[in-house]
Tab-separated table of C-alpha atoms and ligand atoms in Angstrom:
chain	number	residue	atom	x	y	z
V	541	MET	CA	-47.013	2.252	20.104
V	542	THR	CA	-47.851	0.354	23.227
V	543	ALA	CA	-50.943	1.411	25.351
V	544	ALA	CA	-51.363	0.818	29.145
V	545	VAL	CA	-54.912	-0.719	29.819
V	546	VAL	CA	-56.881	2.329	31.053
V	547	ALA	CA	-60.769	2.673	30.516
V	548	SER	CA	-61.402	5.470	28.024
V	549	GLY	CA	-63.441	7.443	30.434
V	550	ASP	CA	-60.403	7.264	32.954
V	551	VAL	CA	-58.002	8.612	30.477
V	552	ALA	CA	-59.592	12.015	30.427
V	553	THR	CA	-59.543	12.116	34.100
V	554	SER	CA	-55.932	10.855	34.483
V	555	LEU	CA	-54.620	13.675	32.012
V	556	THR	CA	-56.352	16.390	34.106
V	557	GLY	CA	-53.807	18.613	35.724
V	558	ARG	CA	-50.938	17.132	33.726
V	559	ARG	CA	-48.277	19.687	32.596
V	560	VAL	CA	-45.147	19.408	30.549
V	561	ILE	CA	-42.456	21.506	29.604
V	562	VAL	CA	-40.784	21.064	26.175
V	563	LYS	CA	-37.608	22.343	24.576
V	564	VAL	CA	-36.824	21.963	20.861
V	565	PRO	CA	-33.755	22.963	19.052
V	566	ALA	CA	-33.330	24.767	15.837
V	567	THR	CA	-32.252	22.747	12.856
V	568	SER	CA	-30.352	23.266	9.483
V	569	ALA	CA	-31.273	20.857	6.922
V	570	ASN	CA	-29.551	19.784	3.533
V	571	LEU	CA	-26.084	20.860	4.648
V	572	GLY	CA	-25.313	21.262	1.056
V	573	PRO	CA	-25.462	18.049	-0.741
V	574	GLY	CA	-27.760	16.092	1.460
V	575	PHE	CA	-31.001	17.252	0.128
V	576	ASP	CA	-34.115	16.054	2.160
V	577	THR	CA	-31.633	13.588	4.107
V	578	LEU	CA	-29.015	15.228	6.227
V	579	GLY	CA	-29.831	17.614	9.167
V	580	LEU	CA	-28.027	19.330	12.015
V	581	ALA	CA	-29.576	20.271	15.485
V	582	LEU	CA	-28.395	23.842	16.516
V	583	ALA	CA	-28.552	25.053	20.195
V	584	ARG	CA	-31.270	27.684	20.027
V	585	TYR	CA	-34.466	26.593	21.546
V	586	ASP	CA	-38.104	27.233	21.367
V	587	GLU	CA	-39.808	26.465	24.632
V	588	LEU	CA	-43.339	25.429	25.295
V	589	GLU	CA	-45.587	24.731	28.302
V	590	VAL	CA	-48.712	22.587	27.751
V	591	SER	CA	-51.117	21.743	30.480
V	592	VAL	CA	-54.526	20.168	30.809
V	593	PRO	CA	-56.918	22.435	32.828
V	594	ASP	CA	-59.183	21.007	35.481
V	595	ALA	CA	-62.572	21.561	33.776
V	596	SER	CA	-64.400	20.696	37.118
V	597	THR	CA	-62.999	23.850	38.774
V	598	ALA	CA	-63.171	26.135	35.840
V	599	PRO	CA	-66.317	24.804	33.792
V	600	ASP	CA	-66.418	28.084	31.653
V	601	ALA	CA	-62.658	27.849	30.678
V	602	PRO	CA	-62.125	27.673	26.806
V	603	GLY	CA	-61.163	24.378	25.493
V	604	LEU	CA	-58.066	25.680	23.941
V	605	GLU	CA	-55.939	28.657	25.240
V	606	ILE	CA	-52.724	29.784	23.392
V	607	GLU	CA	-50.213	32.375	24.300
V	608	VAL	CA	-47.250	33.126	22.065
V	609	HIS	CA	-44.234	35.157	23.282
V	610	GLY	CA	-41.336	36.171	21.046
V	611	VAL	CA	-41.197	35.019	17.307
V	612	GLY	CA	-44.447	34.814	15.773
V	613	GLU	CA	-46.181	36.880	18.567
V	614	GLY	CA	-49.353	38.474	17.087
V	615	GLU	CA	-48.721	36.483	13.910
V	616	VAL	CA	-49.620	32.907	14.220
V	617	PRO	CA	-53.028	31.746	14.721
V	618	LEU	CA	-54.244	31.179	18.239
V	619	ASP	CA	-56.637	28.381	17.477
V	620	GLU	CA	-56.747	24.784	16.538
V	621	SER	CA	-54.930	25.572	13.316
V	622	HIS	CA	-51.667	26.506	15.406
V	623	LEU	CA	-49.008	24.061	14.146
V	624	VAL	CA	-48.118	22.810	17.599
V	625	VAL	CA	-51.873	22.143	18.447
V	626	ARG	CA	-52.235	20.398	15.113
V	627	ALA	CA	-49.242	18.073	15.999
V	628	ILE	CA	-50.699	17.470	19.440
V	629	ALA	CA	-54.021	16.460	17.945
V	630	HIS	CA	-52.329	14.254	15.362
V	631	THR	CA	-50.423	12.413	18.110
V	632	PHE	CA	-53.489	11.985	20.430
V	633	ALA	CA	-55.469	10.665	17.308
V	634	ARG	CA	-52.745	8.185	16.630
V	635	ALA	CA	-52.889	7.047	20.269
V	636	GLY	CA	-56.700	6.776	19.922
V	637	VAL	CA	-57.161	9.102	22.997
V	638	PRO	CA	-59.544	12.051	22.719
V	639	MET	CA	-57.887	15.437	22.842
V	640	PRO	CA	-58.409	17.193	26.244
V	641	ALA	CA	-58.852	21.017	26.877
V	642	LEU	CA	-55.187	22.497	26.611
V	643	LYS	CA	-53.496	25.691	27.841
V	644	LEU	CA	-50.315	26.269	25.673
V	645	VAL	CA	-47.687	28.952	26.462
V	646	ALA	CA	-45.021	29.238	23.829
V	647	HIS	CA	-41.611	31.074	24.100
V	648	ASN	CA	-40.126	31.256	20.546
V	649	VAL	CA	-36.757	32.319	19.369
V	650	ILE	CA	-36.234	30.209	16.235
V	651	PRO	CA	-36.769	32.724	13.312
V	652	HIS	CA	-39.739	31.930	11.054
V	653	GLY	CA	-39.489	31.406	7.217
V	654	ARG	CA	-35.788	31.606	7.235
V	655	GLY	CA	-34.624	27.951	6.811
V	656	LEU	CA	-33.825	27.101	10.588
V	657	GLY	CA	-36.521	24.492	10.955
V	658	SER	CA	-39.026	26.563	12.820
V	659	SER	CA	-42.083	24.620	11.418
V	660	GLY	CA	-40.259	21.296	12.329
V	661	ALA	CA	-39.605	22.700	15.686
V	662	ALA	CA	-43.371	23.351	16.164
V	663	ILE	CA	-44.417	20.119	15.061
V	664	VAL	CA	-41.857	18.227	17.127
V	665	ALA	CA	-42.850	20.441	20.015
V	666	GLY	CA	-46.518	19.180	19.734
V	667	VAL	CA	-45.570	15.532	19.163
V	668	VAL	CA	-43.216	15.461	22.108
V	669	ALA	CA	-45.636	17.452	24.312
V	670	ALA	CA	-48.404	14.974	23.413
V	671	LYS	CA	-45.919	12.021	24.252
V	672	GLY	CA	-45.192	13.675	27.691
V	673	LEU	CA	-48.899	14.224	28.551
V	674	LEU	CA	-49.764	10.534	27.515
V	675	GLU	CA	-46.978	9.097	29.613
V	676	GLY	CA	-47.866	5.897	31.513
V	677	ILE	CA	-50.979	5.795	29.233
V	678	VAL	CA	-49.302	5.308	25.753
V	679	ASP	CA	-45.630	4.787	24.797
V	680	PHE	CA	-44.289	5.831	21.494
V	681	SER	CA	-40.956	4.500	19.880
V	682	ALA	CA	-38.520	6.753	18.270
V	683	ASP	CA	-39.513	5.548	14.826
V	684	GLU	CA	-43.229	6.444	15.977
V	685	LEU	CA	-42.344	9.882	16.789
V	686	LEU	CA	-40.362	10.604	13.692
V	687	ASP	CA	-43.245	9.020	11.558
V	688	LEU	CA	-45.950	11.462	13.250
V	689	ALA	CA	-43.644	14.552	12.854
V	690	THR	CA	-42.703	13.621	9.165
V	691	GLU	CA	-46.400	13.118	8.316
V	692	LEU	CA	-46.979	16.763	9.159
V	693	GLU	CA	-43.644	18.209	7.822
V	694	GLY	CA	-43.666	16.338	4.534
V	695	HIS	CA	-39.989	15.194	4.800
V	696	PRO	CA	-37.732	14.038	7.446
V	697	ASP	CA	-34.522	16.062	7.510
V	698	ASN	CA	-35.581	18.956	9.846
V	699	VAL	CA	-37.857	16.903	12.272
V	700	ALA	CA	-35.094	14.101	12.844
V	701	PRO	CA	-32.421	16.561	14.319
V	702	ALA	CA	-35.067	18.404	16.140
V	703	LEU	CA	-36.333	15.112	17.654
V	704	PHE	CA	-32.972	13.185	18.375
V	705	GLY	CA	-30.130	16.098	18.187
V	706	GLY	CA	-26.616	15.907	16.537
V	707	LEU	CA	-26.116	15.157	12.975
V	708	THR	CA	-28.922	13.013	11.425
V	709	ILE	CA	-29.246	11.086	8.386
V	710	ALA	CA	-32.790	10.510	7.563
V	711	TRP	CA	-34.368	8.078	4.959
V	712	VAL	CA	-37.856	6.844	4.126
V	713	THR	CA	-38.872	3.312	3.918
V	714	PRO	CA	-42.086	1.647	2.989
V	715	GLU	CA	-42.705	1.309	6.838
V	716	GLY	CA	-42.058	4.909	7.465
V	717	PRO	CA	-39.195	7.322	7.944
V	718	ARG	CA	-35.934	6.039	9.649
V	719	HIS	CA	-33.012	7.991	11.167
V	720	LYS	CA	-29.484	7.505	12.296
V	721	LYS	CA	-27.955	9.926	14.742
V	722	LEU	CA	-24.125	10.826	14.695
V	723	MET	CA	-22.094	12.982	16.869
V	724	VAL	CA	-20.080	15.718	15.300
V	725	HIS	CA	-16.412	16.506	15.540
V	726	ARG	CA	-15.884	18.986	18.298
V	727	GLY	CA	-14.050	21.332	16.024
V	728	VAL	CA	-17.057	22.021	13.897
V	729	SER	CA	-18.346	25.348	14.492
V	730	PRO	CA	-21.536	26.125	12.841
V	731	LEU	CA	-22.338	29.930	11.978
V	732	VAL	CA	-25.952	30.853	10.717
V	733	LEU	CA	-26.492	33.960	8.908
V	734	VAL	CA	-30.125	35.175	8.958
V	735	PRO	CA	-31.392	37.896	6.630
V	736	GLU	CA	-34.329	40.095	7.408
V	737	HIS	CA	-36.637	38.578	4.623
V	738	GLU	CA	-38.365	35.251	4.583
V	739	MET	CA	-38.484	32.451	1.984
V	740	SER	CA	-41.410	30.117	1.745
V	741	THR	CA	-40.204	26.364	1.563
V	742	ALA	CA	-43.268	25.564	-0.698
V	743	LEU	CA	-42.015	28.181	-3.247
V	744	ALA	CA	-38.508	26.712	-3.001
V	745	ARG	CA	-39.754	23.388	-3.505
V	746	SER	CA	-41.640	24.393	-6.674
V	747	LEU	CA	-38.313	25.537	-8.229
V	748	GLN	CA	-36.833	21.942	-8.172
V	749	PRO	CA	-36.898	20.180	-11.407
V	750	GLU	CA	-38.778	16.653	-11.808
V	751	SER	CA	-35.600	14.959	-12.862
V	752	VAL	CA	-31.861	15.862	-12.727
V	753	PRO	CA	-28.761	14.788	-14.902
V	754	HIS	CA	-27.249	11.427	-13.754
V	755	GLU	CA	-23.754	12.963	-13.267
V	756	ASP	CA	-25.391	15.519	-10.927
V	757	ALA	CA	-26.836	12.799	-8.878
V	758	VAL	CA	-23.360	11.009	-8.922
V	759	PHE	CA	-21.831	14.305	-7.685
V	760	ASN	CA	-24.228	14.580	-4.790
V	761	VAL	CA	-23.807	11.046	-3.678
V	762	SER	CA	-20.154	11.456	-3.499
V	763	ARG	CA	-20.425	14.721	-1.601
V	764	SER	CA	-23.134	13.757	0.890
V	765	ALA	CA	-21.078	10.559	1.591
V	766	LEU	CA	-18.055	12.546	2.151
V	767	LEU	CA	-19.884	15.196	4.263
V	768	VAL	CA	-20.789	12.475	6.862
V	769	ALA	CA	-17.026	11.682	7.046
V	770	ALA	CA	-15.922	15.212	7.241
V	771	LEU	CA	-18.631	16.319	10.083
V	772	ILE	CA	-17.781	13.378	12.290
V	773	GLN	CA	-14.056	12.783	11.719
V	774	SER	CA	-12.459	15.059	9.069
V	775	PRO	CA	-13.551	18.769	9.256
V	776	GLU	CA	-10.625	19.684	6.889
V	777	LEU	CA	-12.968	18.171	4.030
V	778	LEU	CA	-15.856	20.351	4.643
V	779	PHE	CA	-15.261	22.686	1.922
V	780	GLN	CA	-15.350	19.932	-0.921
V	781	ALA	CA	-17.978	18.013	0.968
V	782	THR	CA	-20.539	20.782	1.027
V	783	GLU	CA	-20.685	21.142	-2.783
V	784	ASP	CA	-24.063	20.542	-4.304
V	785	LYS	CA	-25.795	20.149	-7.654
V	786	LEU	CA	-29.341	19.078	-6.693
V	787	HIS	CA	-31.089	22.173	-5.123
V	788	GLN	CA	-29.225	25.439	-4.517
V	789	HIS	CA	-28.672	26.601	-8.054
V	790	TYR	CA	-32.435	25.746	-9.009
V	791	ARG	CA	-33.483	28.096	-6.163
V	792	ALA	CA	-30.741	30.841	-6.484
V	793	ALA	CA	-32.819	33.402	-8.486
V	794	ALA	CA	-35.428	33.480	-5.628
V	795	MET	CA	-32.736	34.470	-3.062
V	796	PRO	CA	-30.170	36.385	-4.918
V	797	GLU	CA	-28.367	37.951	-1.995
V	798	THR	CA	-28.251	34.529	-0.246
V	799	ASP	CA	-26.605	33.123	-3.567
V	800	ARG	CA	-24.176	36.095	-3.791
V	801	LEU	CA	-22.844	35.937	-0.190
V	802	ILE	CA	-22.337	32.226	-0.459
V	803	ARG	CA	-20.310	32.747	-3.476
V	804	VAL	CA	-18.346	35.427	-1.673
V	805	LEU	CA	-17.906	33.028	1.229
V	806	ARG	CA	-16.943	30.040	-0.838
V	807	GLU	CA	-14.347	32.203	-2.945
V	808	ALA	CA	-12.691	32.778	0.423
V	809	GLY	CA	-12.734	29.185	1.331
V	810	HIS	CA	-15.455	28.978	3.833
V	811	PRO	CA	-18.025	25.948	3.537
V	812	ALA	CA	-21.122	28.070	3.126
V	813	VAL	CA	-24.564	26.464	2.026
V	814	VAL	CA	-28.028	27.444	1.974
V	815	SER	CA	-29.623	26.498	5.418
V	816	GLY	CA	-32.634	24.393	4.623
V	817	ALA	CA	-34.889	25.933	2.001
V	818	GLY	CA	-33.297	29.195	2.568
V	819	PRO	CA	-32.870	32.116	2.716
V	820	SER	CA	-30.428	31.890	5.806
V	821	ILE	CA	-26.729	30.646	5.216
V	822	LEU	CA	-25.007	28.004	7.086
V	823	VAL	CA	-21.086	28.163	7.340
V	824	LEU	CA	-19.753	24.864	8.608
V	825	ALA	CA	-16.646	26.352	9.866
V	826	SER	CA	-13.800	23.901	10.968
V	827	ASP	CA	-12.971	26.059	14.169
V	828	PRO	CA	-14.051	29.134	15.927
V	829	SER	CA	-11.358	31.278	14.136
V	830	GLU	CA	-12.763	30.329	10.851
V	831	ARG	CA	-16.208	31.342	11.973
V	832	ALA	CA	-14.932	34.845	13.155
V	833	ALA	CA	-13.326	35.400	9.902
V	834	ALA	CA	-16.672	34.423	7.989
V	835	ILE	CA	-18.422	36.859	10.232
V	836	ALA	CA	-16.071	39.622	9.401
V	837	LEU	CA	-16.302	38.925	5.645
V	838	VAL	CA	-19.990	39.178	5.727
V	839	GLU	CA	-20.089	42.345	7.614
V	840	ALA	CA	-17.593	43.785	5.067
V	841	THR	CA	-19.390	42.527	1.891
V	842	ALA	CA	-23.108	42.189	2.680
V	843	ASP	CA	-25.360	44.929	0.842
V	844	THR	CA	-28.308	44.085	3.324
V	845	ALA	CA	-28.509	43.266	7.057
V	846	TRP	CA	-27.737	39.843	8.251
V	847	GLN	CA	-27.802	38.469	11.777
V	848	ALA	CA	-24.671	36.294	12.589
V	849	LEU	CA	-25.493	33.614	15.036
V	850	PRO	CA	-22.453	31.366	16.020
V	851	LEU	CA	-24.393	28.535	17.351
V	852	ALA	CA	-23.288	25.242	18.918
V	853	VAL	CA	-24.345	21.743	17.665
V	854	ASP	CA	-27.216	20.362	20.001
V	855	PHE	CA	-26.689	16.824	20.977
V	856	LYS	CA	-29.963	16.084	23.002
V	857	GLY	CA	-32.688	16.880	20.605
V	858	ALA	CA	-36.161	17.596	21.965
V	859	THR	CA	-36.669	17.148	25.785
V	860	VAL	CA	-39.918	16.900	27.548
V	861	GLN	CA	-40.166	17.193	31.445
V	862	SER	CA	-43.309	16.654	33.565
V	863	ALA	CA	-43.775	19.961	35.706
I	760	HSE	N1	-35.111	19.588	2.460
I	760	HSE	C1	-36.000	20.704	2.665
I	760	HSE	C2	-36.030	21.464	1.387
I	760	HSE	C3	-35.846	21.500	3.883
I	760	HSE	O1	-34.844	21.814	1.032
I	760	HSE	O2	-36.987	21.865	0.673
I	760	HSE	C4	-36.704	22.577	4.009
I	760	HSE	O3	-37.802	22.101	4.686
């Protein structure tokens, strides 16, 4: 992090009137074998406007004003516990700059509690909004942005693709989380299947065992290495490459319809996995016709309502513009 030399009293003044617009993609983490490591950015975006009102012209204005439209409207808190605000506060604290008064307007389309990275997107939106507001005052490196977002999210596999786009490999070092972004083969045609019910990531994580058999670890090392090759170069290997023994079967009882549909899809040859901690399903189809076949199969066999979202891979990650 590098800071421009600005007297602290001047920082508050120089933030007044700043306004940024942030766009953050949905993500799918794990991708089958890559537990807490692999993630994919998907072209469905939450958008956020953040501005610093001029206290001198509106002295009675609240220090924090939040509007939420779309997903989460009427449900998420509208105070300093709002996840985006917590991420902005965390980033300002790291920069050593006092939080100014803020107005936030969120337009959300990423479903909550479905395994599509909505909490990671909110955290990344806050970190990136703070970076935009602090432009010219403090600069953040890519590693620092990932570190800030991972501290709040707990693991880097959703926040890395939300920040950087594409396919990301994320790993943790003593100096903090790191990532490698890769482009995905243009045939890869992701399909997300979203049920009506939610699943808590905390509950899903509580179902993981403390240790796993060595042969299961070896199984996943081979499949996750293969999955990177399949996604960037050889989509015909996606079915074998999406096998997993580290997390999905431990969590299956908590999302039986997800488990059943994944079996149906895989028996028909589609590379279906749990998206993140679930309960959505990600099918990494090799081309658009396979994706259409998977949608038809789900429509014919699902016992409950599932929304089919054919989504392109996002290659840009989060963007911030001064407005
Ligand atoms: N890797 C995480 C998990 C993704 O499966 O618990 C959800 O945050």
